[in-house]
mmCIF file of C-alpha atoms in Angstrom:
data_model
loop_
_atom_site.group_PDB
_atom_site.id
_atom_site.type_symbol
_atom_site.label_atom_id
_atom_site.label_comp_id
_atom_site.label_asym_id
_atom_site.label_seq_id
_atom_site.Cartn_x
_atom_site.Cartn_y
_atom_site.Cartn_z
ATOM 1 C CA GLN A 28 83.028 113.494 106.136
ATOM 2 C CA VAL A 29 84.803 111.236 108.513
ATOM 3 C CA GLN A 30 86.064 108.037 106.618
ATOM 4 C CA VAL A 31 87.842 106.372 109.473
ATOM 5 C CA VAL A 32 87.813 106.785 113.223
ATOM 6 C CA GLU A 33 90.816 106.526 115.629
ATOM 7 C CA SER A 34 90.638 105.872 119.451
ATOM 8 C CA GLY A 35 92.967 104.955 122.132
ATOM 9 C CA GLY A 36 94.975 108.178 122.617
ATOM 10 C CA GLY A 37 95.639 109.590 126.011
ATOM 11 C CA LEU A 38 98.186 110.758 128.566
ATOM 12 C CA VAL A 39 101.008 108.288 129.553
ATOM 13 C CA GLN A 40 104.407 108.607 131.339
ATOM 14 C CA ALA A 41 107.593 108.233 129.321
ATOM 15 C CA GLY A 42 108.367 104.503 129.051
ATOM 16 C CA GLY A 43 104.678 103.581 128.955
ATOM 17 C CA SER A 44 102.514 102.026 126.370
ATOM 18 C CA LEU A 45 99.323 102.826 124.372
ATOM 19 C CA ARG A 46 97.346 100.944 121.721
ATOM 20 C CA LEU A 47 95.620 102.882 119.087
ATOM 21 C CA SER A 48 92.629 101.548 117.098
ATOM 22 C CA CYS A 49 91.065 102.538 113.812
ATOM 23 C CA THR A 50 87.781 101.589 112.198
ATOM 24 C CA SER A 51 85.516 102.634 109.553
ATOM 25 C CA SER A 52 81.847 102.064 108.604
ATOM 26 C CA ALA A 53 82.440 103.525 105.010
ATOM 27 C CA LEU A 54 85.540 101.519 104.022
ATOM 28 C CA ARG A 55 86.192 97.922 103.888
ATOM 29 C CA PHE A 56 89.931 97.822 105.302
ATOM 30 C CA ASP A 57 90.689 94.688 103.270
ATOM 31 C CA ASP A 58 90.581 96.775 100.111
ATOM 32 C CA TYR A 59 93.312 99.204 101.367
ATOM 33 C CA ALA A 60 96.686 99.463 102.650
ATOM 34 C CA MET A 61 96.422 101.470 106.044
ATOM 35 C CA GLY A 62 98.920 103.860 107.413
ATOM 36 C CA TRP A 63 99.470 105.942 110.611
ATOM 37 C CA PHE A 64 100.720 109.431 110.694
ATOM 38 C CA ARG A 65 101.265 111.828 113.444
ATOM 39 C CA GLN A 66 101.507 115.727 113.612
ATOM 40 C CA ALA A 67 103.176 117.544 116.525
ATOM 41 C CA PRO A 68 102.456 121.376 116.943
ATOM 42 C CA GLY A 69 104.522 123.387 114.458
ATOM 43 C CA LYS A 70 105.876 120.256 112.593
ATOM 44 C CA GLU A 71 104.727 118.635 109.481
ATOM 45 C CA ARG A 72 102.682 115.352 109.384
ATOM 46 C CA GLU A 73 104.957 112.443 109.576
ATOM 47 C CA GLY A 74 104.154 108.975 108.215
ATOM 48 C CA ILE A 75 105.356 106.604 110.886
ATOM 49 C CA SER A 76 103.968 103.159 109.830
ATOM 50 C CA CYS A 77 102.100 101.361 107.074
ATOM 51 C CA ILE A 78 100.721 97.969 106.393
ATOM 52 C CA SER A 79 99.685 96.166 103.247
ATOM 53 C CA TRP A 80 96.153 95.172 102.561
ATOM 54 C CA ALA A 81 96.908 91.624 103.603
ATOM 55 C CA GLY A 82 99.116 92.491 106.445
ATOM 56 C CA ASP A 83 102.105 90.711 104.934
ATOM 57 C CA SER A 84 104.203 93.603 104.583
ATOM 58 C CA THR A 85 104.938 96.528 107.057
ATOM 59 C CA TYR A 86 106.996 99.736 107.097
ATOM 60 C CA TYR A 87 108.117 101.941 110.072
ATOM 61 C CA ALA A 88 109.721 105.218 110.157
ATOM 62 C CA ASP A 89 113.084 105.301 111.804
ATOM 63 C CA SER A 90 111.588 107.395 114.732
ATOM 64 C CA VAL A 91 109.485 104.568 115.818
ATOM 65 C CA LYS A 92 111.116 101.375 114.640
ATOM 66 C CA GLY A 93 111.545 98.787 117.241
ATOM 67 C CA ARG A 94 109.086 100.579 119.558
ATOM 68 C CA PHE A 95 105.768 100.576 117.522
ATOM 69 C CA THR A 96 103.982 97.692 115.988
ATOM 70 C CA ILE A 97 101.299 98.081 113.286
ATOM 71 C CA SER A 98 98.772 95.311 112.677
ATOM 72 C CA ARG A 99 95.157 94.740 111.234
ATOM 73 C CA ASP A 100 92.257 92.525 111.609
ATOM 74 C CA ASN A 101 90.279 92.717 108.322
ATOM 75 C CA ALA A 102 87.645 90.525 109.839
ATOM 76 C CA LYS A 103 86.990 93.178 112.406
ATOM 77 C CA ASN A 104 87.618 96.001 109.925
ATOM 78 C CA THR A 105 90.176 97.371 112.454
ATOM 79 C CA LEU A 106 93.748 98.726 112.434
ATOM 80 C CA TYR A 107 96.059 98.941 115.384
ATOM 81 C CA LEU A 108 99.166 100.661 116.464
ATOM 82 C CA GLN A 109 100.791 99.297 119.554
ATOM 83 C CA MET A 110 103.109 101.895 120.936
ATOM 84 C CA ASN A 111 105.731 100.845 123.506
ATOM 85 C CA SER A 112 108.671 102.713 125.167
ATOM 86 C CA LEU A 113 106.978 105.993 124.649
ATOM 87 C CA LYS A 114 108.927 109.263 124.758
ATOM 88 C CA PRO A 115 107.937 112.690 125.211
ATOM 89 C CA GLU A 116 108.870 113.401 121.480
ATOM 90 C CA ASP A 117 106.013 111.020 120.517
ATOM 91 C CA THR A 118 103.483 113.575 121.777
ATOM 92 C CA ALA A 119 101.321 114.407 118.650
ATOM 93 C CA MET A 120 97.996 114.015 117.122
ATOM 94 C CA TYR A 121 97.771 110.580 115.561
ATOM 95 C CA TYR A 122 95.823 109.902 112.494
ATOM 96 C CA CYS A 123 94.831 106.836 110.702
ATOM 97 C CA ALA A 124 94.640 106.845 106.859
ATOM 98 C CA ALA A 125 93.889 104.505 103.862
ATOM 99 C CA ALA A 126 95.507 104.223 100.460
ATOM 100 C CA GLN A 127 95.941 101.853 97.583
ATOM 101 C CA ARG A 128 99.223 100.705 98.723
ATOM 102 C CA CYS A 129 102.038 101.695 101.007
ATOM 103 C CA THR A 130 104.177 103.888 98.830
ATOM 104 C CA LEU A 131 107.608 105.465 99.842
ATOM 105 C CA ARG A 132 108.711 108.530 97.816
ATOM 106 C CA SER A 133 110.790 111.633 98.287
ATOM 107 C CA SER A 134 109.125 114.920 98.810
ATOM 108 C CA GLY A 135 110.053 118.629 99.566
ATOM 109 C CA GLY A 136 113.545 118.228 98.061
ATOM 110 C CA LEU A 137 114.622 115.405 100.325
ATOM 111 C CA TYR A 138 116.417 112.308 99.111
ATOM 112 C CA ARG A 139 115.007 110.074 101.896
ATOM 113 C CA ARG A 140 111.929 108.225 100.839
ATOM 114 C CA SER A 141 108.912 108.206 103.326
ATOM 115 C CA LEU A 142 105.111 107.984 103.525
ATOM 116 C CA GLN A 143 103.417 110.923 101.945
ATOM 117 C CA SER A 144 100.113 112.373 103.308
ATOM 118 C CA ALA A 145 99.069 113.104 99.628
ATOM 119 C CA ASP A 146 99.096 109.518 98.714
ATOM 120 C CA PHE A 147 96.383 108.579 101.356
ATOM 121 C CA PRO A 148 92.855 109.732 100.224
ATOM 122 C CA PHE A 149 90.972 108.694 103.359
ATOM 123 C CA TRP A 150 91.608 109.950 106.928
ATOM 124 C CA GLY A 151 90.390 109.978 110.460
ATOM 125 C CA GLN A 152 89.833 112.921 112.661
ATOM 126 C CA GLY A 153 93.005 112.022 114.751
ATOM 127 C CA THR A 154 93.423 110.986 118.487
ATOM 128 C CA GLN A 155 95.876 112.867 120.753
ATOM 129 C CA VAL A 156 98.767 111.111 122.502
ATOM 130 C CA THR A 157 100.599 113.018 125.209
ATOM 131 C CA VAL A 158 103.799 111.543 126.735
ATOM 132 C CA SER A 159 104.907 113.155 129.960
ATOM 133 C CA SER A 160 108.444 113.161 131.209
#
């Protein structure tokens, strides 16, 4: 069953902006750290951003740092991802997910620490973002 629901995806030109939203009727977001993941065809799911339950700590993958901003409004039970300066390589299905905390760890034999899908028990169905050149 769907735990969280994303919206706001669409088709934009390179350099444009989109804001994704995520809500849930089953989860109280103030009990969870919230993350955004994306997956492009033929690639593994990438954890691009995370925010602590109180919103006082954030994480961004290098691929989106400086362009994307994660935020939350616990009173509205809503998570946001503001995406600016979009590039064709940002094209992917974007997923909202919830976890106990924003954990960074290595996986797949890599030394670099990153968000891991397995650490997020609750997921939305995804919203498609397509950036044209």
